[in-house]
Short mmCIF file of C-alpha atoms in Angstrom, two decimals:
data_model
loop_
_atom_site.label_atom_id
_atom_site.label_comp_id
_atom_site.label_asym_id
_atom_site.label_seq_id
_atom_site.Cartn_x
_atom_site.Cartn_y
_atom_site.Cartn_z
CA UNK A 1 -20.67 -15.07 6.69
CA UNK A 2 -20.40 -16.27 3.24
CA UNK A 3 -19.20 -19.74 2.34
CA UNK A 4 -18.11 -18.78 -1.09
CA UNK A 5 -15.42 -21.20 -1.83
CA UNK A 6 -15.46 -21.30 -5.87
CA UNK A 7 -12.70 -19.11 -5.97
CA UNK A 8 -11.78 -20.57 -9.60
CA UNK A 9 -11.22 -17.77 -12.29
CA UNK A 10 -11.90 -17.85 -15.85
CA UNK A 11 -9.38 -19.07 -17.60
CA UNK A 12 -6.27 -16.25 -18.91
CA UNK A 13 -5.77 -14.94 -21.93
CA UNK A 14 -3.88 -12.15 -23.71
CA UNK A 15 -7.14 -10.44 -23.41
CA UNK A 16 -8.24 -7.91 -20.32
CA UNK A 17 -7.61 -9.39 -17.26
CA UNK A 18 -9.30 -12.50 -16.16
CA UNK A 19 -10.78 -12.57 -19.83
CA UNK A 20 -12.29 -15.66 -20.62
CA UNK A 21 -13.54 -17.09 -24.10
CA UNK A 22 -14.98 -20.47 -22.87
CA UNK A 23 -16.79 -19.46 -20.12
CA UNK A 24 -15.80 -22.94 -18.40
CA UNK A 25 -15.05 -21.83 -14.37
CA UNK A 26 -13.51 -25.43 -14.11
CA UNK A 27 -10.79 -24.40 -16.68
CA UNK A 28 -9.59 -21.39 -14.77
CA UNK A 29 -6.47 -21.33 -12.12
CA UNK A 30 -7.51 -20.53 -8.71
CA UNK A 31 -7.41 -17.22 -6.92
CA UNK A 32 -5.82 -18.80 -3.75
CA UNK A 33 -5.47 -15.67 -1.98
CA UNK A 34 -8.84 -15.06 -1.95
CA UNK A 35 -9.76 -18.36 0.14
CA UNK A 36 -6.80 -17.23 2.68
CA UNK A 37 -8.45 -13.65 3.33
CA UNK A 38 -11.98 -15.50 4.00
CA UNK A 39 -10.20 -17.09 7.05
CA UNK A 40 -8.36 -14.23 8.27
CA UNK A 41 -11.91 -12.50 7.96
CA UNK A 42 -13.61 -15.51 10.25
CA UNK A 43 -10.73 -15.65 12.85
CA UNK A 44 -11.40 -11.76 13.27
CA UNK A 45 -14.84 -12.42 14.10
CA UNK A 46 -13.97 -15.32 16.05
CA UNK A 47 -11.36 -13.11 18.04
CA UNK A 48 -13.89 -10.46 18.53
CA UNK A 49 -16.34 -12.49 19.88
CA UNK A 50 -14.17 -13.83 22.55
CA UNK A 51 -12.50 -11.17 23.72
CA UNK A 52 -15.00 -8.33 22.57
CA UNK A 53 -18.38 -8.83 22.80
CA UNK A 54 -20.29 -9.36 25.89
CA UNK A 55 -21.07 -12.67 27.57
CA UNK A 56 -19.71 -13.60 30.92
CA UNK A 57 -18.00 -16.89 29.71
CA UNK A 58 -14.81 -15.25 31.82
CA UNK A 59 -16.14 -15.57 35.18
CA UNK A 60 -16.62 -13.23 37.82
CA UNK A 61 -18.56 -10.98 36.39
CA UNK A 62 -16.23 -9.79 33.91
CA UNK A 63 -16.75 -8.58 30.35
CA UNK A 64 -14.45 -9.25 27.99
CA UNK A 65 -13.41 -5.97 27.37
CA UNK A 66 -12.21 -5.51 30.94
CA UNK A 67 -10.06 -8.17 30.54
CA UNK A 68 -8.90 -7.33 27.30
CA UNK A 69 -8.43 -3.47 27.06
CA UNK A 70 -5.91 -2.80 24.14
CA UNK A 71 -7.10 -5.69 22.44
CA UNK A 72 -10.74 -5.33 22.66
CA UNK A 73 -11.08 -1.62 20.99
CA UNK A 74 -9.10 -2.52 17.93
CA UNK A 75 -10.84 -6.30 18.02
CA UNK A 76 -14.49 -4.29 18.05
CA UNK A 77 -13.84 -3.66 14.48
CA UNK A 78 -13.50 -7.05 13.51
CA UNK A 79 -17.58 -6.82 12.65
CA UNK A 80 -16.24 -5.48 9.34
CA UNK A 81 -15.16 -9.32 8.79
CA UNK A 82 -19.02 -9.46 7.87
CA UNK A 83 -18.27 -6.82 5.15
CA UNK A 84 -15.31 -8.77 3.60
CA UNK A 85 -17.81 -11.56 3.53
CA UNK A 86 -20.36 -10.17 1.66
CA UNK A 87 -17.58 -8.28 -0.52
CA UNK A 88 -16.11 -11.66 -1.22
CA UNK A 89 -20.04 -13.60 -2.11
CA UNK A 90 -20.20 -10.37 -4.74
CA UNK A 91 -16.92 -11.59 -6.61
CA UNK A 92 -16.91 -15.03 -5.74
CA UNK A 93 -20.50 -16.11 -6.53
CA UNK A 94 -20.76 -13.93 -9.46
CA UNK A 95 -17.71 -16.14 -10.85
CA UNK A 96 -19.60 -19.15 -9.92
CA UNK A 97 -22.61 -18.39 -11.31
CA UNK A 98 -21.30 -17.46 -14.80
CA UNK A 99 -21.43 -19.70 -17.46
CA UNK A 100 -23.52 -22.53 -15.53
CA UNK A 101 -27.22 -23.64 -15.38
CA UNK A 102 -29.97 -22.93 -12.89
CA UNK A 103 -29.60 -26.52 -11.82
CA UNK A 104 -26.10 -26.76 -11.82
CA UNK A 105 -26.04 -23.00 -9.28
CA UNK A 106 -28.59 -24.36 -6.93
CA UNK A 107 -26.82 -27.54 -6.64
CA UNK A 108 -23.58 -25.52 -5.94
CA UNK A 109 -24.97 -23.73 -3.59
CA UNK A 110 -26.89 -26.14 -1.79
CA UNK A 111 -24.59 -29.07 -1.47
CA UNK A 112 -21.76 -26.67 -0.37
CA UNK A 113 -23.73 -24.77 2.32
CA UNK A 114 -26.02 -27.67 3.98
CA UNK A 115 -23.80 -30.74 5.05
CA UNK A 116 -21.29 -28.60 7.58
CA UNK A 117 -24.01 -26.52 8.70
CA UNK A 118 -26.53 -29.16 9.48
CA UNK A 119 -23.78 -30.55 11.26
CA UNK A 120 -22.87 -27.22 13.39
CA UNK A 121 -26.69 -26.81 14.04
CA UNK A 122 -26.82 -30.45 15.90
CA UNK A 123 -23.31 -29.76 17.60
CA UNK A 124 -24.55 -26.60 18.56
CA UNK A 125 -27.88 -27.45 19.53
CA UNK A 126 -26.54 -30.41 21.84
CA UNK A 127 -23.92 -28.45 23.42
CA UNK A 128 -26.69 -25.97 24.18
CA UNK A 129 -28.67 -28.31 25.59
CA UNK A 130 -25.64 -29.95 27.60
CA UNK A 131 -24.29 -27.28 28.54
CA UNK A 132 -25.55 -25.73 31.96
CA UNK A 133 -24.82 -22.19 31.35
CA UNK A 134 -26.42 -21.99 28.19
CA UNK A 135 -30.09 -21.65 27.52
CA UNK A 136 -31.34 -24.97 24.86
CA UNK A 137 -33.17 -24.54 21.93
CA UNK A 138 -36.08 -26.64 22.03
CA UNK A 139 -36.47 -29.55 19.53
CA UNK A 140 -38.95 -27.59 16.83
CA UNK A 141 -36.13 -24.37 17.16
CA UNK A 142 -33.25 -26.93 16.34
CA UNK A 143 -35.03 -28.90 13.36
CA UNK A 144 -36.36 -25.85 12.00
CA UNK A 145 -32.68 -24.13 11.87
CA UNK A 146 -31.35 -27.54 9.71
CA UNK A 147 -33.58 -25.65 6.69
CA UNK A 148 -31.41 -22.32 7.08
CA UNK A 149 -34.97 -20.47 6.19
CA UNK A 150 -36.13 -20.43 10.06
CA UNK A 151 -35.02 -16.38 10.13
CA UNK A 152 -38.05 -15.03 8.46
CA UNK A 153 -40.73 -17.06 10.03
CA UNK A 154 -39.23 -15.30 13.51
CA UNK A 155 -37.79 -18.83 14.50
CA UNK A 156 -34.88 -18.27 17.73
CA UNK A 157 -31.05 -18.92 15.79
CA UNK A 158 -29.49 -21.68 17.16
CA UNK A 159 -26.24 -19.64 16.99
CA UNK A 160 -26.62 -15.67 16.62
CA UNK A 161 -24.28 -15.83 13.83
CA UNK A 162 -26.77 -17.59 11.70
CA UNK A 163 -28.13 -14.00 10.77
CA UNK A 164 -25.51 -13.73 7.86
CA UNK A 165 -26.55 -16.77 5.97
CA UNK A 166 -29.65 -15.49 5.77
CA UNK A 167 -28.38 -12.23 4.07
CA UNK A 168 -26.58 -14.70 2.18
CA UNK A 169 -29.76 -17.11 0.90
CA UNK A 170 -31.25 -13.76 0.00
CA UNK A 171 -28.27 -13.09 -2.57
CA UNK A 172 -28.48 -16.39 -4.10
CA UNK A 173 -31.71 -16.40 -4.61
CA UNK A 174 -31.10 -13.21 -6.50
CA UNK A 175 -28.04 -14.77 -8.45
CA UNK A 176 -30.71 -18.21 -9.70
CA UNK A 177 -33.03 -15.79 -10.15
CA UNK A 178 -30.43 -13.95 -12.78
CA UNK A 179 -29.17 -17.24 -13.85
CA UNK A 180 -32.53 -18.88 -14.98
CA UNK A 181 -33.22 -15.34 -17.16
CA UNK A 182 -29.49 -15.30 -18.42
CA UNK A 183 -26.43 -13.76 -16.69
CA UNK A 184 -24.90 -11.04 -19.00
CA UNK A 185 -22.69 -8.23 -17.96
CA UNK A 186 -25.32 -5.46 -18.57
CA UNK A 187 -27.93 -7.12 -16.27
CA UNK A 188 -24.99 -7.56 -14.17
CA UNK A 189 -23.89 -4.20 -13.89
CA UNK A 190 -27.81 -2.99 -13.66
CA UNK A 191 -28.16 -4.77 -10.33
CA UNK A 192 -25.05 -3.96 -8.87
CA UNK A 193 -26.21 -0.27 -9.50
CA UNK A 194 -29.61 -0.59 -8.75
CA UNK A 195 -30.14 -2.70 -5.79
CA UNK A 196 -27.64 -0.86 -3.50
CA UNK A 197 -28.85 2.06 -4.46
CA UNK A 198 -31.95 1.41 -3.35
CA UNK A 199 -30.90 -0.85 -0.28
CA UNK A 200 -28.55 2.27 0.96
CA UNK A 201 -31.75 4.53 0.64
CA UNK A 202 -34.21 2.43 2.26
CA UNK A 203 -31.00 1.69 5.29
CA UNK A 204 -30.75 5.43 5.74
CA UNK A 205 -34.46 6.61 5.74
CA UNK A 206 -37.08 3.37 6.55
CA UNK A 207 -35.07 1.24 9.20
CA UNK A 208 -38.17 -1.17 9.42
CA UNK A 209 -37.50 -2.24 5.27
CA UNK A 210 -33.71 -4.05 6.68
CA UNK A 211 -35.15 -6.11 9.11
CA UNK A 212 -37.47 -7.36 7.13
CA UNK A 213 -35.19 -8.19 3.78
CA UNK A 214 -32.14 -8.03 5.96
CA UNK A 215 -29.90 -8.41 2.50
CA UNK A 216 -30.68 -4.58 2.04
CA UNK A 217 -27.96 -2.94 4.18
CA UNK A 218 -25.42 -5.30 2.62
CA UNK A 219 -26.56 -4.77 -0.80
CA UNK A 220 -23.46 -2.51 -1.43
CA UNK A 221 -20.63 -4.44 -0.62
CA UNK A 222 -22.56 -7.20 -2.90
CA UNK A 223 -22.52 -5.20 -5.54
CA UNK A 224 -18.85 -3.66 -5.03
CA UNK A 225 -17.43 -7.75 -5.30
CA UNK A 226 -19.95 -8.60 -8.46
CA UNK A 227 -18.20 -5.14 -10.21
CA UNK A 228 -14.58 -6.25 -9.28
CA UNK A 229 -15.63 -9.79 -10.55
CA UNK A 230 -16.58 -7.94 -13.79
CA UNK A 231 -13.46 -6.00 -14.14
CA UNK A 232 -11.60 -8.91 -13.28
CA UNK A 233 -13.34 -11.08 -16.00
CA UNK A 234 -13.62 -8.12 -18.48
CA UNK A 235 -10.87 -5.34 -18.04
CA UNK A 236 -10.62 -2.40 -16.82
CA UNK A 237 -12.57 0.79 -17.56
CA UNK A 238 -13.39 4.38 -15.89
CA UNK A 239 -17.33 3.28 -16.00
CA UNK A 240 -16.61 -0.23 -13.79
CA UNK A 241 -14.22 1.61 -11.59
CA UNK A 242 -16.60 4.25 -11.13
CA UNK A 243 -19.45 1.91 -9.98
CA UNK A 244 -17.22 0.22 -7.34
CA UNK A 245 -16.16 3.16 -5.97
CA UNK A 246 -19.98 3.96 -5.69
CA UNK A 247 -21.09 0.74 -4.04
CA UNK A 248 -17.95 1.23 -1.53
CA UNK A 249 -18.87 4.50 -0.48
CA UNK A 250 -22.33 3.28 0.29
CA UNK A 251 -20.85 0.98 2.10
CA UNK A 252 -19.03 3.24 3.88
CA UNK A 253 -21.91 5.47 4.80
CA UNK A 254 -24.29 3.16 5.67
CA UNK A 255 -21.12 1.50 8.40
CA UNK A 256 -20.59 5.05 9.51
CA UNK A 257 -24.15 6.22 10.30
CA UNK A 258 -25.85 2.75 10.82
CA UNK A 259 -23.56 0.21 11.94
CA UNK A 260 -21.42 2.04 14.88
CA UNK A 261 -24.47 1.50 17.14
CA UNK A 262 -24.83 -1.74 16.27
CA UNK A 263 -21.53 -2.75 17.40
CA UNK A 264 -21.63 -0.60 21.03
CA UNK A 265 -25.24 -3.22 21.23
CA UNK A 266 -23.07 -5.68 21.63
CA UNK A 267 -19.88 -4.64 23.05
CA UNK A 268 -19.10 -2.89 25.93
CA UNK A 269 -16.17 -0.64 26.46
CA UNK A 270 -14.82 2.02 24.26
CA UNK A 271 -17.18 4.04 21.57
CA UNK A 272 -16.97 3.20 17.76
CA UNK A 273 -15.48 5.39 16.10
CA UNK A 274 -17.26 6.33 12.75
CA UNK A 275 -14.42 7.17 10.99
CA UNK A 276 -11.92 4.13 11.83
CA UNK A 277 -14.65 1.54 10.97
CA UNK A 278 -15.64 3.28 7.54
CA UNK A 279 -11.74 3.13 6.49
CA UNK A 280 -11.80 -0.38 7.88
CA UNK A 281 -14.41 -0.96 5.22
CA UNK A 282 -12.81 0.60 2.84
CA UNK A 283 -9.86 -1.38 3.78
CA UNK A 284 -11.89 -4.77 2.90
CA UNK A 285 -12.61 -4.01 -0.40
CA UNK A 286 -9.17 -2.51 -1.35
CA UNK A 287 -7.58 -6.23 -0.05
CA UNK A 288 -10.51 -7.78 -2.49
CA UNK A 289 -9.07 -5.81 -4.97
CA UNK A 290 -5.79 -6.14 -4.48
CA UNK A 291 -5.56 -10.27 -4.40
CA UNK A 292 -7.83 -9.99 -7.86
CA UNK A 293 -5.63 -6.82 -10.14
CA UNK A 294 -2.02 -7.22 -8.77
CA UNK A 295 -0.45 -9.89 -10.94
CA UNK A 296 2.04 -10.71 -7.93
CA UNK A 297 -0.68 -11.46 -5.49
CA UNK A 298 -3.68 -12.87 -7.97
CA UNK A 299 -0.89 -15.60 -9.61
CA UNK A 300 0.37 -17.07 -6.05
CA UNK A 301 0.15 -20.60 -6.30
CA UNK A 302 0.48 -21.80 -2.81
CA UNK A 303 -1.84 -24.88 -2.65
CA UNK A 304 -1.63 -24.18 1.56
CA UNK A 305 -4.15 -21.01 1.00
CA UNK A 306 -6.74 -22.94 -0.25
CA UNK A 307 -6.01 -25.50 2.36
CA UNK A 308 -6.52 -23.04 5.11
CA UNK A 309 -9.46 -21.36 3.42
CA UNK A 310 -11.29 -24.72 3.40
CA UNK A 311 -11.39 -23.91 7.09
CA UNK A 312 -13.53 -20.73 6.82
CA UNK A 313 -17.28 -21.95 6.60
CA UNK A 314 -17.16 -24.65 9.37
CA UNK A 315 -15.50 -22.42 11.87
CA UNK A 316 -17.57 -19.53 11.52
CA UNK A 317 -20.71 -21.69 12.16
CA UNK A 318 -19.39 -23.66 15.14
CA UNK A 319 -16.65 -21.15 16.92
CA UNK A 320 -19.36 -19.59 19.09
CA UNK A 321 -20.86 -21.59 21.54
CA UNK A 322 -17.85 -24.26 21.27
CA UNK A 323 -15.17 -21.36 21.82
CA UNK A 324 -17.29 -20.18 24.78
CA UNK A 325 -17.19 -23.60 26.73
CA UNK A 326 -14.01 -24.02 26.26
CA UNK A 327 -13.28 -20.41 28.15
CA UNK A 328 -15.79 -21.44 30.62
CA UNK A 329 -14.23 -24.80 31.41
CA UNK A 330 -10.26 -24.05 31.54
CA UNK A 331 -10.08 -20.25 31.80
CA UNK A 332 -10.02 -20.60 35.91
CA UNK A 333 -6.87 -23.11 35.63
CA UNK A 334 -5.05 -21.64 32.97
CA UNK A 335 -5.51 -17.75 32.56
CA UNK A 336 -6.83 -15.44 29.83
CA UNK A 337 -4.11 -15.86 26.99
CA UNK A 338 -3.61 -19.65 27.28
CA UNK A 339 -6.77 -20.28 27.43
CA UNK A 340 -7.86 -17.79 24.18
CA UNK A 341 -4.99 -19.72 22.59
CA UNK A 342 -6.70 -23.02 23.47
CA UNK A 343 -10.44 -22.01 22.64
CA UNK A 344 -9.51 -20.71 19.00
CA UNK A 345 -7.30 -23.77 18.57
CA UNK A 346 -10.16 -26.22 19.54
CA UNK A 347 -12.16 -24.16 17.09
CA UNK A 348 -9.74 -24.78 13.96
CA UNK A 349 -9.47 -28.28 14.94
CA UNK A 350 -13.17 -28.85 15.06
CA UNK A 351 -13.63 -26.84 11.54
CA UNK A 352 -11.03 -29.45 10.38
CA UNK A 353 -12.82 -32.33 11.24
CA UNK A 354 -15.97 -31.07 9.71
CA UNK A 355 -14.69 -30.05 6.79
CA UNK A 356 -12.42 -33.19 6.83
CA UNK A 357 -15.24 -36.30 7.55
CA UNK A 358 -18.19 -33.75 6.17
CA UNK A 359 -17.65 -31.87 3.50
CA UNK A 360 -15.22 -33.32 1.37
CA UNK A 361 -17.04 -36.11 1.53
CA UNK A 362 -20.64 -35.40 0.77
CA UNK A 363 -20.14 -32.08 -1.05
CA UNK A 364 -19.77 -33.33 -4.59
CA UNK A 365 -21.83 -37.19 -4.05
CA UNK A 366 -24.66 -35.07 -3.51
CA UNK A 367 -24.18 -31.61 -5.92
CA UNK A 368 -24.29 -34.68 -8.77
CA UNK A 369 -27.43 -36.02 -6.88
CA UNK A 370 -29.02 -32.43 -6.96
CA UNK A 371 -27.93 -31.59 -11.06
CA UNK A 372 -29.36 -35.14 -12.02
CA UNK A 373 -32.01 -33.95 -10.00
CA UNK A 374 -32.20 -29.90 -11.11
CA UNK A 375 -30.76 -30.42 -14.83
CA UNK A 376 -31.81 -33.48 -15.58
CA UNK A 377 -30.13 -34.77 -18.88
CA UNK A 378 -32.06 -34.10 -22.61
CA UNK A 379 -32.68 -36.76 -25.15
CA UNK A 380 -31.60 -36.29 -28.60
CA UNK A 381 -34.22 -36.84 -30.90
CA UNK A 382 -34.17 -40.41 -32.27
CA UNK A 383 -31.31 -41.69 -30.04
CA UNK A 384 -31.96 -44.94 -28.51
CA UNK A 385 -32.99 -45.55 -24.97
CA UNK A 386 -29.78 -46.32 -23.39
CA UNK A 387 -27.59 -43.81 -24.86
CA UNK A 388 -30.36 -41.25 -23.31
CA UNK A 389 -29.86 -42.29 -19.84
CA UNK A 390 -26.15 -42.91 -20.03
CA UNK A 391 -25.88 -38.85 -21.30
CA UNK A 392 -26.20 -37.44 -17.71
CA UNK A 393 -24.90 -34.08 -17.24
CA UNK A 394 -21.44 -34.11 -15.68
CA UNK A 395 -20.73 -31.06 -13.26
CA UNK A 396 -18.03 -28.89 -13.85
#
């Protein structure tokens, strides 16, 4: 899952669409819609893994797919919520990264993805530990999640659905590295065509290359949101248009051939179909592109979409393990749909309070802490000490 929240456009103009001649993302309206489809993405993998994937948090023996029937084999294709993400971190990054420093990305990206998840890691960790149907994560596992690196040195996820942020890392590290050599729209477009290209090649024919830079099988529906982002910013053409449609169908190949067996690994019940979940990720980057080109959609100013699409990030790390107590605990007293009602309700409220008491309270203390830190301010020749250390770069 991607926590992209900068879903701030460039400002409009009666140039192409999204245009922008001051490169500024704070002077830009907000795509609202955009933070509203990154929840309805999380609460499909939240729904899926309660009533879809395997565990026996029901009782009895059950799966959740036997308890569940209809809504289990249209709920097993909620794994393309993890495509949406990564379609979404294409566009939404992209737009963040424009226009700004190295320092002033990393900062970004660091003091929006750290606070909430160092705080799901120790909620997790202790409920794990509490917990007596769950297996604990020792100590070392626990403080070495809190970096968010732990994946490649083979170190046990506190919460399986850790695995995306590392997918994630690997894209921002890609986007500084851009950044600190200079974002322009032909290295832009060179990557997006590039990189899944070779990702989608290396998915298909050496299986071994994903699991070791995991980002590779994703690479595509990266590069389909960075294209959107440029047409967005830059206008329209038959070249961009063509190179989304490219990274899309890679997409769509790789979920066809690849990713139907990795679903059935984890859910029981009725076969993938190839077919439904490859227009299901079609379907992910068509709504992508729909919120950003149709003027009705992109312009909606309801300040309640970003509210709800603050939710996103600290409900995808924290729904798990949480949502699965909560079944354990009240699903003998109160049935199936009551208690699935409950569990995804304590979820929300949870992600409320962490956003709430968490993020928007240490997300932009520290991002200054980190640019004063990453960009620190330069003197101008000749000016006198004070006015040097009172010119400290202001984030946008």
């Amino acid at each position: 899952m991607r926590p992209a929240t900068a879903t701030t456009a460039p400002a409009q103009h009666p140039a192409p669409i999204g245009a922008s001649t001051t490169g500024s993302p704070s002077a830009a309206p907000r795509l609202r819609a955009l933070d509203a489809l990154r929840l309805l993405a999380a609460l499909t993998v939240v729904l899926m893994h309660f009533t879809t994937r395997d565990h026996g948090r029901w009782g009895d023996g059950v799966l959740p797919y036997e308890l569940f029937p209809g809504l289990s084999d249209v709920l097993r294709y909620g794994y393309v919520g993890m495509h949406l993400f990564f379609v979404l971190s294409g566009f939404v990054i992209l737009m963040s990264a424009w226009g700004r420093s190295t320092g002033a990305f990393v900062a970004s990206r660091v003091s929006r993805l750290y606070p909430a998840f160092w705080v799901a890691v120790l909620i997790t960790g202790t409920l794990r530990w509490l917990w007596p149907t769950f297996d604990a994560r020792s100590p070392a596992e626990v403080l070495a999640n809190l970096t968010m690196l732990h994946e490649p040195f083979g170190v046990a996820h506190v919460d399986g659905v850790y695995w995306t942020l590392w997918v994630e890392m690997q894209f921002y590290l890609l986007m500084a590295v851009m950044v600190a050599i200079g974002l322009t729209r032909r290295r832009v477009l060179f990557v997006a065509t590039a990189l899944p290209l070779v990702g989608t090649a290396l998915t298909l024919t050496m299986p071994g290359a994903t699991e070791t830079v995991t980002s590779l099988s994703w690479a595509s529906m990266f590069g389909a949101g960075m294209v959107m982002y440029v047409i967005y910013r830059d206008g329209h053409s038959v070249r961009l248009w063509a190179l989304a449609a490219l990274n899309t169908a890679q997409g769509v190949l790789i979920a066809a051939v690849k990713q139907t067996s990795a679903i059935e690994a984890i859910a029981s019940g009725a076969e993938v179909s190839p077919l439904i979940l490859a227009l299901a990720v079609l379907g992910a980057v068509a709504a992508v592109a729909t919120i950003a080109f149709v003027p009705a959609i992109r312009n909606l100013d309801w300040r309640w979409l970003t509210a709800v699409g603050t939710l996103t990030y600290p409900l995808y790390l924290t729904h798990e393990y949480v949502g699965w107590a909560v079944i354990e605990a009240l699903h003998p007293a109160l049935g199936k749909w009551p208690t699935l009602i409950v569990a995804v309700g304590t979820c929300l409220a949870l992600a409320w309070l962490i956003h709430r008491f968490v993020e928007k309270r240490w997300h932009r203390p520290l991002r200054r802490r980190l640019e004063a830190l990453f960009s620190p301010p330069r003197p101008t020749a000749g000016s006198p000490p004070r006015q040097r250390a009172e010119s400290v770069h202001q984030p946008q």
